Amino acid sequence: MKLGDGIESAIHCVTLLAGAGQSAVLPAKALAEFHGVSPSYLLKHLKQLVAAGILESIPGPSGGYRLAREADRISLLDIVLAVEGSAPAFRCQEIRQRGPSPLESSVYVRPCGINKAMLKAEQAYRGILSETRISDLLRDYAETSDQRIIDRGCAFVEQNIRN
Amino acid sequence: MKLGDGIESAIHCVTLLAGAGQSAVLPAKALAEFHGVSPSYLLKHLKQLVAAGILESIPGPSGGYRLAREADRISLLDIVLAVEGSAPAFRCQEIRQRGPSPLESSVYVRPCGINKAMLKAEQAYRGILSETRISDLLRDYAETSDQRIIDRGCAFVEQNIRN
């Protein structure tokens, strides 16, 4: 099981914007620079976050991205679904219906137990992700990070913010 | 997030073997035929299940595969890890350490909160998978499946079993 590499930068960008403030705008170039990823690579994920209503895109030469809603109304699940799509990790192909001496498909009224069990596990995964808000991550970051990490982030935001 | 397609056939094969009986041997060709997958495609996953101690490979012209341990000692997590590997779905690249004005890495003593939160969700996922045993799936299958589905499976096993 694997999440795409874009998830990490997407979550970090949303968290950095939340730390910068509700109305703070940061350009895509700065978001890419701070996380050491290519702007074109990041742009795809920023657009997905805009499409999902997590970020807002501010056009123009002094534009960029800002939160579309408050940090306590953005969960990790929102970001994962925005970037990865909503399809479950286990994609049942109904292979139970294949093979010799096939039965008519109406016999398979109940869902496959294997699919059911895999989806139950994914529900638990999504449940924890949906309980975790960007505001929780920010609080944890502020309480547990070395002060030099926080200072570096604040200095970068100050240099690049567009209000 | 996506699991490889091999997971579905791997779980179905282990469940079919468990349904056939603890010492029942089925050839790879029959396992592939029953699930409508190519034998060469399935062979890779059968080998992974053998390497993980879930199945045993019986060599020779009348050989095949059988359970290496009892069905109540094989969990869905065992199979998922055997086929997908044990790396977490979220693979932290420590992008928090990238970018301008880098700090020495010793500042980052505590794990990244984003990584921590993503791993917590995956622990919940793995927890449910590890609680679900192949014996549970078999019981559910026997109790809830249409009798024609069960009869078809039994007839196929009877025709292909090698004890």
Short mmCIF file of N, CA and C in Angstrom, two decimals, chain B:
data_model
loop_
_atom_site.label_atom_id
_atom_site.label_comp_id
_atom_site.label_asym_id
_atom_site.label_seq_id
_atom_site.Cartn_x
_atom_site.Cartn_y
_atom_site.Cartn_z
N MET B 1 -4.41 6.46 -2.36
CA MET B 1 -3.87 5.24 -1.75
C MET B 1 -4.38 4.02 -2.52
N LYS B 2 -3.47 3.13 -2.80
CA LYS B 2 -3.88 1.99 -3.62
C LYS B 2 -3.11 0.75 -3.20
N LEU B 3 -3.84 -0.35 -3.07
CA LEU B 3 -3.21 -1.65 -2.90
C LEU B 3 -3.06 -2.27 -4.27
N GLY B 4 -2.02 -3.06 -4.46
CA GLY B 4 -1.83 -3.73 -5.74
C GLY B 4 -2.96 -4.72 -6.02
N ASP B 5 -3.18 -4.99 -7.30
CA ASP B 5 -4.25 -5.91 -7.67
C ASP B 5 -4.02 -7.33 -7.13
N GLY B 6 -2.75 -7.65 -6.87
CA GLY B 6 -2.43 -9.00 -6.41
C GLY B 6 -3.04 -9.36 -5.06
N ILE B 7 -3.36 -8.35 -4.27
CA ILE B 7 -3.90 -8.61 -2.93
C ILE B 7 -5.19 -9.41 -3.00
N GLU B 8 -6.06 -9.04 -3.93
CA GLU B 8 -7.37 -9.71 -3.99
C GLU B 8 -7.19 -11.21 -4.29
N SER B 9 -6.36 -11.52 -5.28
CA SER B 9 -6.20 -12.94 -5.61
C SER B 9 -5.45 -13.67 -4.49
N ALA B 10 -4.50 -13.00 -3.85
CA ALA B 10 -3.77 -13.64 -2.75
C ALA B 10 -4.72 -14.02 -1.61
N ILE B 11 -5.59 -13.11 -1.22
CA ILE B 11 -6.52 -13.41 -0.12
C ILE B 11 -7.50 -14.51 -0.54
N HIS B 12 -8.00 -14.43 -1.78
CA HIS B 12 -8.93 -15.47 -2.25
C HIS B 12 -8.26 -16.84 -2.29
N CYS B 13 -7.01 -16.89 -2.73
CA CYS B 13 -6.32 -18.19 -2.79
C CYS B 13 -6.15 -18.80 -1.40
N VAL B 14 -5.71 -17.97 -0.45
CA VAL B 14 -5.52 -18.49 0.91
C VAL B 14 -6.86 -18.95 1.48
N THR B 15 -7.92 -18.20 1.21
CA THR B 15 -9.23 -18.55 1.73
C THR B 15 -9.75 -19.84 1.08
N LEU B 16 -9.53 -19.99 -0.22
CA LEU B 16 -9.96 -21.22 -0.91
C LEU B 16 -9.20 -22.43 -0.35
N LEU B 17 -7.89 -22.27 -0.15
CA LEU B 17 -7.09 -23.37 0.41
C LEU B 17 -7.56 -23.71 1.83
N ALA B 18 -7.87 -22.69 2.60
CA ALA B 18 -8.36 -22.92 3.96
C ALA B 18 -9.70 -23.67 3.92
N GLY B 19 -10.55 -23.28 2.97
CA GLY B 19 -11.85 -23.95 2.84
C GLY B 19 -11.70 -25.39 2.39
N ALA B 20 -10.64 -25.66 1.62
CA ALA B 20 -10.40 -27.02 1.12
C ALA B 20 -9.91 -27.94 2.24
N GLY B 21 -9.32 -27.36 3.27
CA GLY B 21 -8.84 -28.17 4.40
C GLY B 21 -7.38 -27.91 4.69
N GLN B 22 -7.00 -28.15 5.96
CA GLN B 22 -5.65 -27.79 6.42
C GLN B 22 -4.55 -28.43 5.57
N SER B 23 -4.74 -29.67 5.14
CA SER B 23 -3.65 -30.34 4.42
C SER B 23 -3.91 -30.42 2.92
N ALA B 24 -4.97 -29.78 2.47
CA ALA B 24 -5.35 -29.86 1.06
C ALA B 24 -4.34 -29.11 0.19
N VAL B 25 -3.94 -29.75 -0.91
CA VAL B 25 -3.02 -29.13 -1.86
C VAL B 25 -3.78 -28.83 -3.15
N LEU B 26 -3.62 -27.61 -3.64
CA LEU B 26 -4.20 -27.25 -4.95
C LEU B 26 -3.06 -26.73 -5.83
N PRO B 27 -3.01 -27.14 -7.08
CA PRO B 27 -1.96 -26.64 -7.98
C PRO B 27 -2.19 -25.16 -8.33
N ALA B 28 -1.10 -24.48 -8.61
CA ALA B 28 -1.18 -23.06 -8.96
C ALA B 28 -2.12 -22.85 -10.13
N LYS B 29 -2.09 -23.78 -11.07
CA LYS B 29 -2.92 -23.64 -12.27
C LYS B 29 -4.42 -23.60 -11.90
N ALA B 30 -4.80 -24.46 -10.96
CA ALA B 30 -6.20 -24.48 -10.54
C ALA B 30 -6.57 -23.20 -9.78
N LEU B 31 -5.65 -22.74 -8.92
CA LEU B 31 -5.91 -21.50 -8.16
C LEU B 31 -6.09 -20.33 -9.13
N ALA B 32 -5.28 -20.31 -10.18
CA ALA B 32 -5.38 -19.24 -11.18
C ALA B 32 -6.68 -19.37 -11.97
N GLU B 33 -7.01 -20.59 -12.34
CA GLU B 33 -8.21 -20.83 -13.16
C GLU B 33 -9.47 -20.40 -12.39
N PHE B 34 -9.54 -20.79 -11.11
CA PHE B 34 -10.75 -20.51 -10.34
C PHE B 34 -10.97 -19.01 -10.16
N HIS B 35 -9.86 -18.26 -10.11
CA HIS B 35 -10.00 -16.81 -9.88
C HIS B 35 -9.84 -15.98 -11.16
N GLY B 36 -9.70 -16.69 -12.28
CA GLY B 36 -9.64 -15.98 -13.56
C GLY B 36 -8.45 -15.07 -13.70
N VAL B 37 -7.30 -15.49 -13.14
CA VAL B 37 -6.07 -14.69 -13.31
C VAL B 37 -5.02 -15.56 -13.99
N SER B 38 -4.03 -14.95 -14.60
CA SER B 38 -3.01 -15.73 -15.32
C SER B 38 -2.12 -16.43 -14.30
N PRO B 39 -1.74 -17.69 -14.59
CA PRO B 39 -0.90 -18.44 -13.64
C PRO B 39 0.42 -17.73 -13.35
N SER B 40 1.02 -17.11 -14.38
CA SER B 40 2.33 -16.47 -14.14
C SER B 40 2.17 -15.25 -13.22
N TYR B 41 1.05 -14.54 -13.37
CA TYR B 41 0.74 -13.40 -12.51
C TYR B 41 0.55 -13.87 -11.07
N LEU B 42 -0.18 -14.98 -10.93
CA LEU B 42 -0.48 -15.47 -9.58
C LEU B 42 0.77 -16.04 -8.91
N LEU B 43 1.63 -16.67 -9.70
CA LEU B 43 2.80 -17.36 -9.15
C LEU B 43 3.67 -16.43 -8.30
N LYS B 44 3.81 -15.20 -8.77
CA LYS B 44 4.60 -14.22 -8.02
C LYS B 44 4.04 -14.06 -6.59
N HIS B 45 2.72 -13.97 -6.51
CA HIS B 45 2.10 -13.73 -5.21
C HIS B 45 2.09 -15.00 -4.36
N LEU B 46 1.96 -16.16 -5.01
CA LEU B 46 2.03 -17.42 -4.25
C LEU B 46 3.43 -17.56 -3.63
N LYS B 47 4.44 -17.17 -4.38
CA LYS B 47 5.82 -17.24 -3.85
C LYS B 47 6.00 -16.29 -2.66
N GLN B 48 5.38 -15.11 -2.75
CA GLN B 48 5.45 -14.16 -1.63
C GLN B 48 4.77 -14.75 -0.39
N LEU B 49 3.66 -15.47 -0.61
CA LEU B 49 2.94 -16.08 0.52
C LEU B 49 3.75 -17.22 1.13
N VAL B 50 4.50 -17.94 0.29
CA VAL B 50 5.38 -18.99 0.80
C VAL B 50 6.53 -18.37 1.60
N ALA B 51 7.12 -17.31 1.05
CA ALA B 51 8.25 -16.64 1.72
C ALA B 51 7.83 -16.11 3.09
N ALA B 52 6.56 -15.73 3.22
CA ALA B 52 6.06 -15.18 4.48
C ALA B 52 5.56 -16.27 5.44
N GLY B 53 5.68 -17.53 5.03
CA GLY B 53 5.27 -18.62 5.92
C GLY B 53 3.77 -18.79 6.01
N ILE B 54 3.05 -18.31 5.02
CA ILE B 54 1.58 -18.44 5.03
C ILE B 54 1.18 -19.70 4.24
N LEU B 55 1.85 -19.93 3.13
CA LEU B 55 1.62 -21.14 2.32
C LEU B 55 2.89 -21.99 2.28
N GLU B 56 2.69 -23.26 1.95
CA GLU B 56 3.81 -24.16 1.67
C GLU B 56 3.73 -24.58 0.22
N SER B 57 4.87 -24.67 -0.42
CA SER B 57 4.92 -25.13 -1.80
C SER B 57 5.30 -26.61 -1.78
N ILE B 58 4.48 -27.43 -2.42
CA ILE B 58 4.76 -28.86 -2.51
C ILE B 58 5.28 -29.13 -3.93
N PRO B 59 6.54 -29.53 -4.05
CA PRO B 59 7.11 -29.68 -5.39
C PRO B 59 6.62 -30.94 -6.09
N GLY B 60 6.97 -31.07 -7.35
CA GLY B 60 6.66 -32.29 -8.11
C GLY B 60 5.42 -32.14 -8.96
N PRO B 61 5.24 -33.09 -9.86
CA PRO B 61 4.12 -33.00 -10.82
C PRO B 61 2.75 -33.07 -10.14
N SER B 62 2.68 -33.68 -8.96
CA SER B 62 1.38 -33.70 -8.27
C SER B 62 1.41 -32.71 -7.09
N GLY B 63 2.29 -31.72 -7.20
CA GLY B 63 2.43 -30.75 -6.12
C GLY B 63 1.46 -29.58 -6.26
N GLY B 64 1.78 -28.53 -5.52
CA GLY B 64 0.93 -27.35 -5.52
C GLY B 64 1.16 -26.54 -4.26
N TYR B 65 0.11 -25.97 -3.73
CA TYR B 65 0.22 -25.12 -2.55
C TYR B 65 -0.78 -25.56 -1.47
N ARG B 66 -0.36 -25.43 -0.22
CA ARG B 66 -1.27 -25.67 0.90
C ARG B 66 -0.96 -24.68 2.01
N LEU B 67 -1.84 -24.58 2.99
CA LEU B 67 -1.60 -23.68 4.12
C LEU B 67 -0.36 -24.13 4.89
N ALA B 68 0.44 -23.19 5.32
CA ALA B 68 1.60 -23.52 6.15
C ALA B 68 1.23 -23.48 7.63
N ARG B 69 0.13 -22.87 7.96
CA ARG B 69 -0.36 -22.87 9.34
C ARG B 69 -1.88 -22.77 9.32
N GLU B 70 -2.47 -22.93 10.51
CA GLU B 70 -3.93 -22.99 10.55
C GLU B 70 -4.58 -21.64 10.20
N ALA B 71 -5.79 -21.73 9.68
CA ALA B 71 -6.48 -20.54 9.16
C ALA B 71 -6.75 -19.50 10.24
N ASP B 72 -6.83 -19.95 11.51
CA ASP B 72 -7.05 -18.95 12.58
C ASP B 72 -5.73 -18.33 13.03
N ARG B 73 -4.65 -18.71 12.40
CA ARG B 73 -3.35 -18.09 12.68
C ARG B 73 -2.84 -17.31 11.46
N ILE B 74 -3.72 -17.09 10.51
CA ILE B 74 -3.37 -16.25 9.35
C ILE B 74 -4.33 -15.07 9.32
N SER B 75 -3.78 -13.86 9.41
CA SER B 75 -4.63 -12.67 9.39
C SER B 75 -4.55 -12.00 8.02
N LEU B 76 -5.51 -11.11 7.78
CA LEU B 76 -5.45 -10.31 6.55
C LEU B 76 -4.17 -9.48 6.52
N LEU B 77 -3.73 -9.01 7.70
CA LEU B 77 -2.50 -8.21 7.72
C LEU B 77 -1.30 -9.04 7.26
N ASP B 78 -1.24 -10.33 7.69
CA ASP B 78 -0.14 -11.19 7.24
C ASP B 78 -0.07 -11.21 5.71
N ILE B 79 -1.23 -11.34 5.08
CA ILE B 79 -1.26 -11.45 3.61
C ILE B 79 -0.91 -10.11 2.96
N VAL B 80 -1.46 -9.03 3.49
CA VAL B 80 -1.18 -7.70 2.92
C VAL B 80 0.33 -7.39 3.02
N LEU B 81 0.93 -7.68 4.17
CA LEU B 81 2.36 -7.40 4.33
C LEU B 81 3.20 -8.31 3.43
N ALA B 82 2.75 -9.57 3.27
CA ALA B 82 3.50 -10.51 2.42
C ALA B 82 3.55 -10.02 0.98
N VAL B 83 2.44 -9.48 0.50
CA VAL B 83 2.34 -9.09 -0.91
C VAL B 83 2.81 -7.66 -1.15
N GLU B 84 2.52 -6.77 -0.20
CA GLU B 84 2.79 -5.34 -0.41
C GLU B 84 4.09 -4.88 0.26
N GLY B 85 4.65 -5.71 1.12
CA GLY B 85 5.82 -5.27 1.89
C GLY B 85 5.38 -4.52 3.14
N SER B 86 6.33 -4.28 4.04
CA SER B 86 5.94 -3.74 5.34
C SER B 86 6.09 -2.23 5.45
N ALA B 87 6.59 -1.58 4.39
CA ALA B 87 6.76 -0.12 4.46
C ALA B 87 5.40 0.55 4.66
N PRO B 88 5.36 1.63 5.44
CA PRO B 88 4.07 2.32 5.64
C PRO B 88 3.59 2.98 4.34
N ALA B 89 2.28 3.21 4.25
CA ALA B 89 1.70 3.85 3.06
C ALA B 89 2.24 5.28 2.92
N PHE B 90 2.38 5.96 4.03
CA PHE B 90 2.92 7.33 4.02
C PHE B 90 4.43 7.25 4.26
N ARG B 91 5.20 7.60 3.25
CA ARG B 91 6.65 7.47 3.38
C ARG B 91 7.28 8.85 3.52
N CYS B 92 7.51 9.24 4.76
CA CYS B 92 8.01 10.57 5.10
C CYS B 92 9.39 10.80 4.48
N GLN B 93 9.51 11.84 3.69
CA GLN B 93 10.79 12.17 3.07
C GLN B 93 11.49 13.29 3.83
N GLU B 94 10.96 13.62 5.01
CA GLU B 94 11.56 14.69 5.83
C GLU B 94 11.69 16.00 5.06
N ILE B 95 10.64 16.33 4.29
CA ILE B 95 10.74 17.57 3.51
C ILE B 95 10.77 18.79 4.44
N ARG B 96 10.40 18.60 5.70
CA ARG B 96 10.49 19.72 6.65
C ARG B 96 11.93 20.22 6.82
N GLN B 97 12.90 19.35 6.48
CA GLN B 97 14.31 19.74 6.65
C GLN B 97 14.89 20.41 5.40
N ARG B 98 14.09 20.45 4.33
CA ARG B 98 14.60 21.02 3.08
C ARG B 98 14.44 22.55 3.08
N GLY B 99 14.76 23.15 1.95
CA GLY B 99 14.50 24.58 1.78
C GLY B 99 15.63 25.45 2.26
N PRO B 100 15.40 26.78 2.21
CA PRO B 100 16.45 27.75 2.52
C PRO B 100 16.76 27.81 4.02
N SER B 101 17.91 28.36 4.33
CA SER B 101 18.37 28.51 5.73
C SER B 101 18.24 27.21 6.51
N PRO B 102 18.85 26.14 6.01
CA PRO B 102 18.66 24.85 6.68
C PRO B 102 19.27 24.85 8.09
N LEU B 103 18.66 24.07 8.96
CA LEU B 103 19.19 23.88 10.32
C LEU B 103 19.92 22.55 10.34
N GLU B 104 20.81 22.39 11.32
CA GLU B 104 21.48 21.09 11.38
C GLU B 104 20.44 20.02 11.74
N SER B 105 20.65 18.80 11.23
CA SER B 105 19.61 17.78 11.36
C SER B 105 19.38 17.37 12.81
N SER B 106 20.37 17.66 13.69
CA SER B 106 20.20 17.28 15.10
C SER B 106 19.08 18.07 15.78
N VAL B 107 18.65 19.17 15.14
CA VAL B 107 17.54 19.97 15.69
C VAL B 107 16.22 19.18 15.59
N TYR B 108 16.16 18.30 14.59
CA TYR B 108 14.92 17.56 14.33
C TYR B 108 14.90 16.24 15.11
N VAL B 109 15.01 16.36 16.41
CA VAL B 109 15.07 15.17 17.26
C VAL B 109 13.72 14.45 17.26
N ARG B 110 12.65 15.21 17.40
CA ARG B 110 11.33 14.59 17.47
C ARG B 110 10.82 14.30 16.06
N PRO B 111 10.08 13.21 15.92
CA PRO B 111 9.54 12.90 14.58
C PRO B 111 8.57 13.98 14.14
N CYS B 112 8.45 14.16 12.84
CA CYS B 112 7.53 15.14 12.27
C CYS B 112 6.10 14.79 12.68
N GLY B 113 5.34 15.77 13.16
CA GLY B 113 3.97 15.52 13.62
C GLY B 113 3.06 15.02 12.52
N ILE B 114 3.34 15.43 11.29
CA ILE B 114 2.53 14.97 10.15
C ILE B 114 2.76 13.48 9.93
N ASN B 115 4.01 13.07 9.97
CA ASN B 115 4.33 11.65 9.83
C ASN B 115 3.68 10.84 10.96
N LYS B 116 3.79 11.38 12.18
CA LYS B 116 3.23 10.72 13.36
C LYS B 116 1.72 10.50 13.18
N ALA B 117 1.03 11.53 12.72
CA ALA B 117 -0.43 11.45 12.56
C ALA B 117 -0.80 10.46 11.46
N MET B 118 -0.04 10.45 10.37
CA MET B 118 -0.34 9.52 9.28
C MET B 118 -0.08 8.07 9.72
N LEU B 119 0.98 7.88 10.51
CA LEU B 119 1.28 6.52 10.98
C LEU B 119 0.24 6.03 11.98
N LYS B 120 -0.29 6.95 12.77
CA LYS B 120 -1.33 6.57 13.74
C LYS B 120 -2.55 6.01 13.01
N ALA B 121 -2.92 6.67 11.91
CA ALA B 121 -4.07 6.18 11.13
C ALA B 121 -3.75 4.81 10.52
N GLU B 122 -2.52 4.65 10.07
CA GLU B 122 -2.17 3.36 9.46
C GLU B 122 -2.14 2.25 10.51
N GLN B 123 -1.77 2.59 11.74
CA GLN B 123 -1.81 1.60 12.82
C GLN B 123 -3.23 1.09 13.03
N ALA B 124 -4.20 2.01 12.96
CA ALA B 124 -5.61 1.61 13.12
C ALA B 124 -6.01 0.67 11.99
N TYR B 125 -5.57 0.99 10.78
CA TYR B 125 -5.85 0.14 9.61
C TYR B 125 -5.26 -1.25 9.80
N ARG B 126 -4.00 -1.26 10.17
CA ARG B 126 -3.33 -2.56 10.36
C ARG B 126 -3.94 -3.34 11.53
N GLY B 127 -4.38 -2.60 12.54
CA GLY B 127 -5.00 -3.26 13.70
C GLY B 127 -6.23 -4.05 13.30
N ILE B 128 -7.10 -3.45 12.49
CA ILE B 128 -8.30 -4.16 12.04
C ILE B 128 -7.91 -5.34 11.16
N LEU B 129 -6.95 -5.14 10.28
CA LEU B 129 -6.51 -6.24 9.40
C LEU B 129 -5.94 -7.40 10.23
N SER B 130 -5.24 -7.07 11.30
CA SER B 130 -4.61 -8.15 12.08
C SER B 130 -5.63 -8.89 12.94
N GLU B 131 -6.75 -8.24 13.21
CA GLU B 131 -7.81 -8.91 14.00
C GLU B 131 -8.64 -9.84 13.12
N THR B 132 -8.56 -9.66 11.80
CA THR B 132 -9.39 -10.45 10.90
C THR B 132 -8.62 -11.66 10.40
N ARG B 133 -9.08 -12.83 10.81
CA ARG B 133 -8.41 -14.08 10.46
C ARG B 133 -9.09 -14.73 9.27
N ILE B 134 -8.33 -15.54 8.55
CA ILE B 134 -8.90 -16.27 7.42
C ILE B 134 -10.06 -17.17 7.90
N SER B 135 -9.92 -17.70 9.11
CA SER B 135 -11.01 -18.51 9.66
C SER B 135 -12.29 -17.68 9.83
N ASP B 136 -12.15 -16.40 10.17
CA ASP B 136 -13.33 -15.51 10.27
C ASP B 136 -13.98 -15.34 8.90
N LEU B 137 -13.15 -15.15 7.89
CA LEU B 137 -13.69 -14.95 6.53
C LEU B 137 -14.42 -16.21 6.05
N LEU B 138 -13.84 -17.37 6.38
CA LEU B 138 -14.47 -18.64 5.97
C LEU B 138 -15.82 -18.81 6.65
N ARG B 139 -15.87 -18.49 7.93
CA ARG B 139 -17.11 -18.62 8.69
C ARG B 139 -18.18 -17.69 8.09
N ASP B 140 -17.78 -16.47 7.83
CA ASP B 140 -18.70 -15.50 7.24
C ASP B 140 -19.18 -15.98 5.86
N TYR B 141 -18.26 -16.52 5.08
CA TYR B 141 -18.58 -17.05 3.74
C TYR B 141 -19.61 -18.18 3.86
N ALA B 142 -19.37 -19.09 4.81
CA ALA B 142 -20.28 -20.25 4.95
C ALA B 142 -21.66 -19.81 5.42
N GLU B 143 -21.69 -18.79 6.28
CA GLU B 143 -22.96 -18.38 6.88
C GLU B 143 -23.79 -17.48 5.97
N THR B 144 -23.12 -16.75 5.09
CA THR B 144 -23.86 -15.72 4.35
C THR B 144 -23.96 -15.95 2.85
N SER B 145 -23.17 -16.90 2.31
CA SER B 145 -23.18 -17.07 0.85
C SER B 145 -24.38 -17.87 0.38
N ASP B 146 -24.83 -17.58 -0.80
CA ASP B 146 -25.83 -18.40 -1.49
C ASP B 146 -25.28 -19.83 -1.61
N GLN B 147 -26.12 -20.83 -1.37
CA GLN B 147 -25.65 -22.22 -1.38
C GLN B 147 -25.01 -22.59 -2.73
N ARG B 148 -25.48 -21.98 -3.81
CA ARG B 148 -24.92 -22.31 -5.13
C ARG B 148 -23.46 -21.87 -5.26
N ILE B 149 -23.12 -20.77 -4.57
CA ILE B 149 -21.72 -20.31 -4.60
C ILE B 149 -20.84 -21.32 -3.86
N ILE B 150 -21.35 -21.77 -2.71
CA ILE B 150 -20.59 -22.74 -1.92
C ILE B 150 -20.44 -24.05 -2.69
N ASP B 151 -21.54 -24.52 -3.30
CA ASP B 151 -21.49 -25.78 -4.06
C ASP B 151 -20.49 -25.70 -5.21
N ARG B 152 -20.48 -24.56 -5.89
CA ARG B 152 -19.55 -24.40 -7.02
C ARG B 152 -18.10 -24.49 -6.53
N GLY B 153 -17.81 -23.82 -5.41
CA GLY B 153 -16.45 -23.86 -4.85
C GLY B 153 -16.06 -25.28 -4.45
N CYS B 154 -17.01 -25.98 -3.77
CA CYS B 154 -16.71 -27.35 -3.32
C CYS B 154 -16.46 -28.27 -4.50
N ALA B 155 -17.25 -28.14 -5.54
CA ALA B 155 -17.10 -28.99 -6.72
C ALA B 155 -15.74 -28.74 -7.37
N PHE B 156 -15.34 -27.47 -7.44
CA PHE B 156 -14.05 -27.15 -8.06
C PHE B 156 -12.90 -27.74 -7.24
N VAL B 157 -12.99 -27.58 -5.92
CA VAL B 157 -11.94 -28.12 -5.05
C VAL B 157 -11.86 -29.64 -5.19
N GLU B 158 -13.01 -30.30 -5.19
CA GLU B 158 -13.05 -31.77 -5.31
C GLU B 158 -12.35 -32.25 -6.58
N GLN B 159 -12.56 -31.50 -7.65
CA GLN B 159 -11.96 -31.90 -8.95
C GLN B 159 -10.46 -31.65 -9.00
N ASN B 160 -9.96 -30.75 -8.19
CA ASN B 160 -8.56 -30.32 -8.34
C ASN B 160 -7.68 -30.63 -7.13
N ILE B 161 -8.25 -31.13 -6.06
CA ILE B 161 -7.49 -31.32 -4.82
C ILE B 161 -6.44 -32.43 -4.99
N ARG B 162 -5.31 -32.21 -4.33
CA ARG B 162 -4.25 -33.23 -4.28
C ARG B 162 -3.84 -33.39 -2.83
N ASN B 163 -4.16 -34.48 -2.23
CA ASN B 163 -3.84 -34.67 -0.81
C ASN B 163 -2.50 -35.40 -0.61
#
